[in-house]
Each structure stands twice: as C-alpha cells, then as structure tokens.
XYZ file of C-alpha atoms in Angstrom:
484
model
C -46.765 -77.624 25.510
C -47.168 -79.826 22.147
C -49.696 -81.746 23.827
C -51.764 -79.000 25.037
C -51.803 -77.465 21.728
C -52.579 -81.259 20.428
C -55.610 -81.276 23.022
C -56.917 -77.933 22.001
C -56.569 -78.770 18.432
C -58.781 -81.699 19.275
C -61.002 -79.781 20.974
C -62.054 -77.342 19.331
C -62.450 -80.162 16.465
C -65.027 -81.544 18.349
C -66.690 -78.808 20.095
C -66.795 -76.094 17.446
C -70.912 -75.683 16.295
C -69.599 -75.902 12.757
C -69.182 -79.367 10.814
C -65.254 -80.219 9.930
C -64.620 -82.431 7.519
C -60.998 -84.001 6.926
C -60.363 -85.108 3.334
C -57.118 -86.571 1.608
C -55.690 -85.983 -1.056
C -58.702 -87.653 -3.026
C -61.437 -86.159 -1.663
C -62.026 -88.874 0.344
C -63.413 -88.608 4.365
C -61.318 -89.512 6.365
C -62.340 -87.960 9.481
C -66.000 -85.732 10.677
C -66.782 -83.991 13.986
C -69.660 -84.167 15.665
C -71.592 -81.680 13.983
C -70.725 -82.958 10.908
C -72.274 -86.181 11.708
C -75.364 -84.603 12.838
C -75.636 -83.185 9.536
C -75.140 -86.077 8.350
C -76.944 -88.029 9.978
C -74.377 -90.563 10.017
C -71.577 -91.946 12.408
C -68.217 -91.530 11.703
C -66.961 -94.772 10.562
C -70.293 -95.152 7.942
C -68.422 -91.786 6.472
C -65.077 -92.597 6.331
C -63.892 -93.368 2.804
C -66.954 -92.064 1.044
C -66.216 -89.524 -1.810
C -66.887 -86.266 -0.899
C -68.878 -85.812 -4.460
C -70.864 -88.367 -2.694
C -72.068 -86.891 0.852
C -71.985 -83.037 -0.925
C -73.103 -83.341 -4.676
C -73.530 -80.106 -4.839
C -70.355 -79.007 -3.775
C -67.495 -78.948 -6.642
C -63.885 -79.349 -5.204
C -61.241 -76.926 -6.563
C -59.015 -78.705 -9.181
C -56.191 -77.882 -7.336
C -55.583 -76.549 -3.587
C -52.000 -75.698 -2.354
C -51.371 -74.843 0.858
C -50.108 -71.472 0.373
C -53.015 -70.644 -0.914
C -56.190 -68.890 0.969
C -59.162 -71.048 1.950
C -62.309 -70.304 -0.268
C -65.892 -69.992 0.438
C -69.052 -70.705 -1.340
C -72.568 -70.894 -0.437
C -74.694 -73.845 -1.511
C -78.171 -75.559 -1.310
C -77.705 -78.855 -0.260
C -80.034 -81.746 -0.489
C -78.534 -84.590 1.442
C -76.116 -87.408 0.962
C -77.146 -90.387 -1.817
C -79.836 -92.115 0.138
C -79.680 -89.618 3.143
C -83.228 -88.235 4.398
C -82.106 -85.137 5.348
C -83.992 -81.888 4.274
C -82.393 -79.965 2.454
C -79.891 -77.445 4.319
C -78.146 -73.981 3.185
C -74.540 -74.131 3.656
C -71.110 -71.778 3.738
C -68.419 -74.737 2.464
C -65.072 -73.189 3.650
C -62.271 -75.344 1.828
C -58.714 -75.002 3.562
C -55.735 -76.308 2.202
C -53.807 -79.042 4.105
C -50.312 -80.945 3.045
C -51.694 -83.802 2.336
C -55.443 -83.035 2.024
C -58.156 -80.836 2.701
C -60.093 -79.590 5.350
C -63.857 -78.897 4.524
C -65.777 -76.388 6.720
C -69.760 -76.365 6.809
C -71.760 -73.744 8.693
C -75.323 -74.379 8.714
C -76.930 -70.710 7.083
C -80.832 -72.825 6.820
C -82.172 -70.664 10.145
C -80.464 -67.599 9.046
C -81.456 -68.340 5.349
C -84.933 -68.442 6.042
C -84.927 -65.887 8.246
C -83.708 -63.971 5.289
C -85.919 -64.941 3.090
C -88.811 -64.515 5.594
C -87.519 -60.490 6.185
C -87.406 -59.984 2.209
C -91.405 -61.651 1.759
C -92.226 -59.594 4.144
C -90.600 -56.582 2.614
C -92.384 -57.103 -0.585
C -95.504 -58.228 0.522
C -95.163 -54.485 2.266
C -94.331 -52.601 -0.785
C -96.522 -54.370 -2.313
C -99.296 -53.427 -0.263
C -97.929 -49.753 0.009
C -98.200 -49.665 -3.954
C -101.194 -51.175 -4.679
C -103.277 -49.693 -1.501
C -106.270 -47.998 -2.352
C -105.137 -45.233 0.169
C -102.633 -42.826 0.022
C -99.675 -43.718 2.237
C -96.366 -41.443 3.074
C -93.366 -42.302 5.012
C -91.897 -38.381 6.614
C -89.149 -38.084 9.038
C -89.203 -36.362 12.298
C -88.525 -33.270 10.233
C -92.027 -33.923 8.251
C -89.742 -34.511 5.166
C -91.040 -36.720 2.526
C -89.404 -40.640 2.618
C -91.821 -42.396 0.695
C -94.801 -41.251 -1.666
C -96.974 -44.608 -3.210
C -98.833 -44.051 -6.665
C -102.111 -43.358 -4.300
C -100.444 -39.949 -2.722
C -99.663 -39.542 -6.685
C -103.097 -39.482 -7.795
C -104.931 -37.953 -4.463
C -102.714 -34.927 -4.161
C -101.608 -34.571 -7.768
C -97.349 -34.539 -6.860
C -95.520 -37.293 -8.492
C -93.284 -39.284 -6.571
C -89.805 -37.259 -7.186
C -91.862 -34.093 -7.105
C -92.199 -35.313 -3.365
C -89.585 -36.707 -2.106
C -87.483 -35.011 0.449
C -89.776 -31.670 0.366
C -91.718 -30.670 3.848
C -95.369 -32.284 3.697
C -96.845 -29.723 5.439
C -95.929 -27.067 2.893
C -97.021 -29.554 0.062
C -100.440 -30.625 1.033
C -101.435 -27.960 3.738
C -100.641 -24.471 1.471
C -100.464 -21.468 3.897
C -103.413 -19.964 6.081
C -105.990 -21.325 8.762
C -105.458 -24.766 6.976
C -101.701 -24.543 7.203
C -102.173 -23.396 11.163
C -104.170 -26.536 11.796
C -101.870 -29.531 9.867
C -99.017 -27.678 12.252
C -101.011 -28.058 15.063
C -102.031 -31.613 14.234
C -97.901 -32.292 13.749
C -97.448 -31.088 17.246
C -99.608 -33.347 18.096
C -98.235 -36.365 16.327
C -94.846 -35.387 17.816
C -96.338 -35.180 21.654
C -98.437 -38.465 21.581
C -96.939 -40.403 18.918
C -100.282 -41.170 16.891
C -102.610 -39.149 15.546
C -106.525 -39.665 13.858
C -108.462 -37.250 12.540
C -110.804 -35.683 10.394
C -109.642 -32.560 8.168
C -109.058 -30.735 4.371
C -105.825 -30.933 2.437
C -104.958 -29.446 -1.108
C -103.895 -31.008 -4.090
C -101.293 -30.212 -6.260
C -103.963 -27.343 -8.367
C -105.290 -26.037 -5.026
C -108.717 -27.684 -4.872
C -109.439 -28.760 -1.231
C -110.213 -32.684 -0.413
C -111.780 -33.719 2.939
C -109.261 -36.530 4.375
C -109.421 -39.112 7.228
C -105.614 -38.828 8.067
C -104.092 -41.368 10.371
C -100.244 -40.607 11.380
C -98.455 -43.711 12.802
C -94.820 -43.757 14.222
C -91.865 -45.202 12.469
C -89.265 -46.744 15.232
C -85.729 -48.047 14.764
C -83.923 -50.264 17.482
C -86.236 -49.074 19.236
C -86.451 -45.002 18.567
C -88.485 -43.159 16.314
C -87.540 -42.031 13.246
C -90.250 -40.866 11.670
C -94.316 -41.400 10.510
C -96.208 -43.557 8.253
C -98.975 -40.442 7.081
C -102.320 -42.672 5.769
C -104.535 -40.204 3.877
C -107.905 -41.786 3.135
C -109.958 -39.386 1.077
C -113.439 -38.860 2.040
C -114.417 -35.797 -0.385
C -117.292 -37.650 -1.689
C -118.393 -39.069 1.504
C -118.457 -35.850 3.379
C -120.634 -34.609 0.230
C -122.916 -37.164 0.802
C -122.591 -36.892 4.425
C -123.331 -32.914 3.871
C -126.393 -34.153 1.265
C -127.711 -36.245 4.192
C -127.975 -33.528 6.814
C -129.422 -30.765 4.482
C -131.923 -34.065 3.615
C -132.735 -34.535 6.964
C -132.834 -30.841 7.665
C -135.895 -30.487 5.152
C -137.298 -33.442 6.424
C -137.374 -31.569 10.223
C -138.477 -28.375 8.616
C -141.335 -30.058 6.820
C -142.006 -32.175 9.117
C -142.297 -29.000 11.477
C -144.566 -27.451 8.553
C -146.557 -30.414 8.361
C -147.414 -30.198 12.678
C -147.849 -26.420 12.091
C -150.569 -26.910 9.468
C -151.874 -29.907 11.929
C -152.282 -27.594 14.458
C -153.833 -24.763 12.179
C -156.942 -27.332 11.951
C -156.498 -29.531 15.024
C -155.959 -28.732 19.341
C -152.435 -29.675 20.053
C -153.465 -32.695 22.203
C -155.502 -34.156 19.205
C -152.386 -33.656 16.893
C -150.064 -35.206 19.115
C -152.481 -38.181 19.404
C -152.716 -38.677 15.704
C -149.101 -38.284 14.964
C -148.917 -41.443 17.288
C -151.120 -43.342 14.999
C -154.651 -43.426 17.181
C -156.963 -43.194 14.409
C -160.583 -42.883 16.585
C -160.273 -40.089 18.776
C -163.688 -39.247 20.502
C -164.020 -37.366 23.665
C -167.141 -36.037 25.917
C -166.874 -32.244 27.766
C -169.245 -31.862 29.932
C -168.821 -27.510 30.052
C -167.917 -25.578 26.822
C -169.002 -22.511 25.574
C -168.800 -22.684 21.920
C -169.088 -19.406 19.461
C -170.240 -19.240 15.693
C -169.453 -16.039 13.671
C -170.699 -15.451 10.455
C -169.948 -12.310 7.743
C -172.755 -10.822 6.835
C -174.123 -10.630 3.577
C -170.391 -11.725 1.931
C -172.146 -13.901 0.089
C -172.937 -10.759 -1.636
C -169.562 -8.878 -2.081
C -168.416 -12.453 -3.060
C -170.225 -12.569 -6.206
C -169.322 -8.512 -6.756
C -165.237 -9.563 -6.660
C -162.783 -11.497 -8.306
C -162.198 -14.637 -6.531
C -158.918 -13.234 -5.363
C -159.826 -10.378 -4.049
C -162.346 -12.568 -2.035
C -159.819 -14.580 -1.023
C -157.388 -12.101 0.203
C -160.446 -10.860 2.733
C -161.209 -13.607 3.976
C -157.643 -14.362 4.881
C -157.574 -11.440 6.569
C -160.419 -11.500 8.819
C -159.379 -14.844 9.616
C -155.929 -14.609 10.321
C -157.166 -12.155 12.597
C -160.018 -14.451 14.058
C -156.797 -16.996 14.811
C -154.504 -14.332 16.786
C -157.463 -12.826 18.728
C -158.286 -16.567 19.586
C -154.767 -16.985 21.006
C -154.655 -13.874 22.833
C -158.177 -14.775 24.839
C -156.988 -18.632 25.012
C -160.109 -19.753 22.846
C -159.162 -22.753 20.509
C -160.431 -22.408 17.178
C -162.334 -25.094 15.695
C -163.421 -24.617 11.678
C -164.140 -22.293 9.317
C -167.024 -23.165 7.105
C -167.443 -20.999 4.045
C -167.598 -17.144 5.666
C -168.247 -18.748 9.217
C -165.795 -19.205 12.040
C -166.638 -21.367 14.631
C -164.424 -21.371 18.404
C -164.724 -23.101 21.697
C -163.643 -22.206 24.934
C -162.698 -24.601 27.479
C -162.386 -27.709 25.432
C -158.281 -29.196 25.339
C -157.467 -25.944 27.352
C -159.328 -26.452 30.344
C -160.187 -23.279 32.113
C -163.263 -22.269 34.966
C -164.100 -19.117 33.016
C -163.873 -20.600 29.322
C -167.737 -18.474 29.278
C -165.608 -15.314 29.667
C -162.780 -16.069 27.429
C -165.209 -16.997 24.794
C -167.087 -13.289 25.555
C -164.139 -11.616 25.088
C -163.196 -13.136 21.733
C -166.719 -12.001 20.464
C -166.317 -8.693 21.710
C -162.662 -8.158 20.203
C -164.180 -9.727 16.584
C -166.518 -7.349 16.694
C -164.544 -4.501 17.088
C -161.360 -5.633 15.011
C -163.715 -6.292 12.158
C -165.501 -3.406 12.011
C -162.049 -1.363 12.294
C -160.953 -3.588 9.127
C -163.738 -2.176 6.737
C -163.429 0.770 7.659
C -159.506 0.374 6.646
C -160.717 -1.635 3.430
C -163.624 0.481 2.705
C -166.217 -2.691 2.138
C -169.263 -3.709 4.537
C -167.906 -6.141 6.837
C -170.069 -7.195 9.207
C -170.438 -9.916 12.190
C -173.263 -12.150 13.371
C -171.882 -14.209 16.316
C -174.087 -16.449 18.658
C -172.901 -17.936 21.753
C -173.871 -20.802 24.080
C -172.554 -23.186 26.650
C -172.971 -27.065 27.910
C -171.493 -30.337 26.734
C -170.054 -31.284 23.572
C -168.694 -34.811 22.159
C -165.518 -33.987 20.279
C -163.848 -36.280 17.457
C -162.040 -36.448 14.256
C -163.713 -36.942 11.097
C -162.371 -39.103 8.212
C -159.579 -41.216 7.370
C -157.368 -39.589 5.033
C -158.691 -35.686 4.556
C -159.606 -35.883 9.034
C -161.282 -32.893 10.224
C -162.133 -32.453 14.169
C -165.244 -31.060 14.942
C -167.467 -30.815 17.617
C -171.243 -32.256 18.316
C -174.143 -31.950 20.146
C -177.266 -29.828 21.610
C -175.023 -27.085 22.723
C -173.395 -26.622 19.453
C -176.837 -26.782 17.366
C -177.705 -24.019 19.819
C -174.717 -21.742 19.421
C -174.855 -22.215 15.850
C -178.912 -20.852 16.364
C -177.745 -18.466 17.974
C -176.159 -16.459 15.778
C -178.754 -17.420 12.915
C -181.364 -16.073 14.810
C -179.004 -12.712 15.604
C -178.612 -9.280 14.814
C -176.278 -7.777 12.702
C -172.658 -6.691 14.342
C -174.736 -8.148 16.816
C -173.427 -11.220 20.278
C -176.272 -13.206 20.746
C -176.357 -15.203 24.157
C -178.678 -17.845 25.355
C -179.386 -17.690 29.305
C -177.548 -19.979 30.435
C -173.998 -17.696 29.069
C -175.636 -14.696 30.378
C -176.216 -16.071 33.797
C -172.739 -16.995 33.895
C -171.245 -13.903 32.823
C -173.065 -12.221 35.687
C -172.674 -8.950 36.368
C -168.796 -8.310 34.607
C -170.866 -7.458 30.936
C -173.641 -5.511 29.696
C -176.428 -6.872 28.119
C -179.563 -6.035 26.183
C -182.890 -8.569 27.179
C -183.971 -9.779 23.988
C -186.508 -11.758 25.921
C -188.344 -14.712 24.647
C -187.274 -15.828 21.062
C -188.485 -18.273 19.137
C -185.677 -20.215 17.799
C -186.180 -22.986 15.121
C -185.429 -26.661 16.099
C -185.742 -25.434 19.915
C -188.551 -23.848 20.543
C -188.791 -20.803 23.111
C -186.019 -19.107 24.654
C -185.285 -16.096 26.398
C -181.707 -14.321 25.002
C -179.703 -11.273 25.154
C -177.646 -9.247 22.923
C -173.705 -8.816 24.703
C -173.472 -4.914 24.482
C -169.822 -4.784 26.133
C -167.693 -5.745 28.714
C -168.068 -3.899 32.276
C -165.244 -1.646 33.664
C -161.705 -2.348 33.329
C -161.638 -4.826 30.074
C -161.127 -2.010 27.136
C -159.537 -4.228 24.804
C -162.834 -6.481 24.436
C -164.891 -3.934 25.005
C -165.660 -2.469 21.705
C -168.002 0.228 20.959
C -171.678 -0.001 22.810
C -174.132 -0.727 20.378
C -177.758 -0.131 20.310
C -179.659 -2.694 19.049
C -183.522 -3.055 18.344
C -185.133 -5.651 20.138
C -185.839 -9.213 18.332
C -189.336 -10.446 18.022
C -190.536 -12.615 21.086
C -193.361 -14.725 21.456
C -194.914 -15.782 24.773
C-alpha cells in the first residue's frame, strides 16, 4: 500500500497541469515537475539550487511557514527568470508548508487573465458607446421594464435616468390613446418575432410628440432571452423636411399642371405635348380644314365708352363662352386677336365632317351671344366668316411661342367675315357645297372680295331639322352687293 500511495504521489507530481515546485528550507529548488519546467523553460537539473527570489522575483516568500499552518495564495505578474525569455505570465503562487521546506504551486491564470481583461474592454468600450451614442438606447425586460436609460433617452424623451429605471416604457414614452394602442401592438410584435423596425411617434416627458425610427433588438442569456435593447433614433426634423419636400413637390405637380393647362388654353394638346419634349420647330401641312373668324361688332366702340374693366370682364365672358361651345362641337380654338376669335375644325382632331362641326360652332356663337346682351343689356354683335382647304400650321417665337395657322384658306376665312353682315355666317362655296342640303342658306351671289377677286357666297341662315341647339334664330338678311 505505501508504495502505491508513493506512486500516486509521484504521479500526480508529474502529471498535474499545474507547475510544483519543491523548496528547502532556504528557498532553494530542489525539485520542478514538468510543467514547471515548461514555464520555465528550463530542465530540471539547470533549476535545482537556484534561489527561488531568482526564477520568481516577483514573488516574496513568507518570513516564516509552519506546517500547521494553511497554505496561502497570491496572484502575481511575472516576467521570467534572470536571463529567461519568457513573456511575461499571470500566476496563482500557492505556498504549502512542508517539514523541512516548502512546496510552491503555480497555475498559469495568462489565458484566463486576458480573457478577463478582453470581457471588461469590451464591457467598456460598450458603455462607452451606449453613453456617448448619438441615439437614444434602452435596455427593458420581457416585462417592458426599464434596465438601462443612456444620457441620449435623457435628453430625447426628457426622463432622467432614475426617473426611468424600473418603470413600464410603454406607459412612459407611449401616454394613453391610439398612440398607446400602437407601441402595444408593436411590443406584441417584438415578443412574437424577436426584432422589430419601424417608423412611428413617441412623447416626451412634457407631452410634445417626436417622430422616431425605433429598432427593438433581443437581449439573450445562456442562450434565452431576457429582454430588449430599444434604439430610438429621432427623426422629428427629418420627417419635417420629409413633409416640406412632398408639399414642395406637390406645388411643383399642381403648377406644373397649371402651367400645361394654360399651354393648352393657347396650344392643341398634340403641339403642347411636343413642346414640353423640347422640339422647338413644329410645322405641319393639312390638306382639309375649315377655319372660322368671329369678330364683335363695333366693340371697338363700347370699348372706348367703358372702363377698361368693365371691358375686360365682357370680353372674358364671350370668350369663355367661345372656348366651351368650341369643346362641345369638337372645334379647336386657335387665337384671339383683340375682339376676334379665330377656330379650326379638323386640324389635331381629325374628323370627315370638321365643315359641319365648324357650322355648328358659328351657329351656337351666334345665338349664345346674342342671348348674352340681351342678359347684359349692351349691343353685342357677331360677324363670323367661314372657309375651308389647306393650312400650314406652326409655332411662332422662341420664348413668348404662339401657334397659328397660314395660308390661302385662312386669308379667305378671315375675308370672309370682313366682307360679312352683321350677326351675320358668311360662307364661301366651297363650305356651302359641303354642307349640302343639312343647312339653310341665303345666295349672296357674286361678291367682290378684296385680295381675291370674285366670288360667289352665302349667308348660313340655320341648321336643317333636328339640330336645335345650333340652330339659332332664322335671320333675314339683305343681300350683299355683287358684281358680275
């Protein structure tokens, strides 16, 4: 039996991971396992008889050591023997008392030391972080109970720090209500998925809202979660901005739909939509229009007899109703120039029977403007001429464009009506002919009209059976001068 004990003595001498050291009653070595001599970094017999002062400097041996007293431990940063090359090492020096000696334990803490010291960097470089972060950022249990509360949360809700801690967060930051409904609903959520990120209103501490980016992260602990890390990034001032931006831009559309409205006032919709493209030149032949010119008669008169205003506010009203009556008969209108109001049928709204369109219009002026002085008890009056045949079309100009129309049959048109009748629709032949039979005409037979000579017209009375809206009233009129 004492020999087994002797071989397990000598054993675990050797084997154990921790260096032994055997010292007499000098301090000297007298004997180091093999972990020792790792340590070391020495063989036993170069360490036997060496000082222990020697191989642990650091280490200061107890005056005096019986052995009925208990071992005793210390820590210690050791640097090596004299001479050694060894790094330096953190060790737990057990000394035990022996009869004639000592017996010197050394466990290696370096790994566990630096893990240590690697856990409490990483701790303060966290905290550190936590405190200085431009962001507001809570620790809550499962219960939604305040842990943590950095000087962020202090400032962007307005609760200091022990005003926070341990109350709910919900009932801090959320108050009661719809807003209160939703941060519940949004816990829920955290709970169910583990992670939540969204976009949504708190309160601070003197009930003003504050648009927040909240991001909830979970909090685990050997592996189960404990609680959340709540990130509160306020966006107030970006979702102003964001706010400012979008009423911006709303302007912008409505002006922008302002500015195509006014565009179309002056332009067809297919010339429009080529300038807002940036095509500058836009010239076109039509080889069949009919083209109309109206002009008030005698305003020039009840112009210089009124205020400007008042003159103004006429005009606006005959034409605003020359523009709706256009739309209704699908006539596009082209200008107005002074009292004058000039529309063409058939142009960027192609149509086989533009002639009739166009003869309708005149027929509805006629009648809507007469019915308007009689409701504004002045003279308004109509002189409209109509004729038909090609046209070039174009816009004018660079900056202040214009479109407009040229040609023969728009010289004609515009003769026309010069060489009319008062309240009077003065055709040339060739609109006549193609109105046919669906109208009723007076033959104003040959007229001389200036720049073209000889030509035989007529005088649109009204529009046959079944048409009462352009109809009008039938007019009498006397018959124009002709020459053979």
């Amino acid at each position: 039996m004492p020999d087994l004990l002797c071989h397990a003595h000598a054993a675990l001498f050797e084997h154990t991971p921790d260096g032994v050291l055997v010292l007499d009653s000098q301090n000297r070595l007298m004997e180091a396992n093999s972990p020792a001599q790792r340590l070391f970094g020495q063989r036993s017999e170069a360490l036997r008889g060496r000082p222990i002062t020697e191989l642990l400097p650091e280490w200061t041996p107890p005056e005096s050591l019986s052995p009925e007293e208990p071992s005793r431990d210390g820590d210690l940063v050791w640097h090596g023997a004299v001479g050694s090359p060894c790094q330096a090492h953190v060790l737990r020096v057990r000394c035990v008392p022996l009869p004639q000696g000592r017996l010197l334990l050394l466990r290696d803490l370096t790994a566990h030391a630096e893990v240590e010291a690697s856990l409490r960097r990483q701790k303060e470089y966290y905290e550190s972080v936590v405190r200085n972060s431009p962001v507001a950022i809570i620790t809550i249990n499962l219960k939604f109970n305040v842990v943590s509360w950095n000087p962020e949360a202090e400032r962007l809700f307005g609760y200091t720090a022990r005003e926070a801690m341990g109350r709910n967060l919900l009932r801090l930051v959320a108050g009661e209500g719809m807003l209160r409904e939703e941060a519940e609903r949004t816990a829920q959520e955290a709970l169910q998925r583990g992670r939540v990120h969204s976009v949504t209103r708190r309160l601070r501490k003197d009930g003003t809202p504050l648009d927040v980016e909240l991001l909830a992260l979970p909090v685990t602990l050997e592996g189960e979660q404990v609680g959340f890390i709540a990130i509160y990034h306020d966006i107030t001032e970006l979702q102003r901005l964001h706010e400012q931006e979008l009423s911006h831009l709303h302007t912008i559309q409505r002006e922008r739909e302002r500015a195509d409205q006014l565009l179309l006032n002056i332009l067809p919709r297919p010339v429009a939509e080529r300038l807002k493209q940036g095509q500058r030149i836009i010239v076109e032949n039509f080889p069949d229009v009919t083209v109309l010119f109206a002009d008030l008669v005698d305003f020039t008169r009840f112009a210089a007899q009124h205020t400007p205003p008042d003159v103004l506010q006429v005009l606006n009203m005959v034409f605003s109703m020359f523009d709706q009556l256009a739309d209704e008969f699908g006539v596009e209108k082209v200008k107005t120039i002074g009292d004058a109001y000039m529309a063409v049928g058939g142009l960027s709204l192609p149509r086989s029977d533009h002639s009739e369109a166009v003869a309708n219009l005149a027929l509805a002026m006629r009648t809507e403007i007469l019915k308007l002085g009689e409701q504004l008890q002045i003279p308004l009056h109509l002189r409209i001429g109509i004729h038909a045949g090609p046209v070039i079309a174009g816009v004018i100009g660079d900056k202040k464009f214009a479109y407009d129309l040229w040609g023969d049959t728009v010289n004609t048109a515009s003769r026309m009506e010069s060489h009319g009748v008062v309240d009077g629709i003065h055709l040339s032949e060739t609109v006549y002919r193609r109105l046919g039979g669906q109208y009723r005409f007076q033959d104003q037979g040959v007229t001389h009209v200036k720049g073209k000579g000889p030509m035989r017209t007529y005088l649109l009375l009204g529009a046959g059976e079944g048409d009462s809206r352009a109809a009008g009233d039938v007019l009498a009129f006397p018959a124009m001068r002709s020459t053979s």
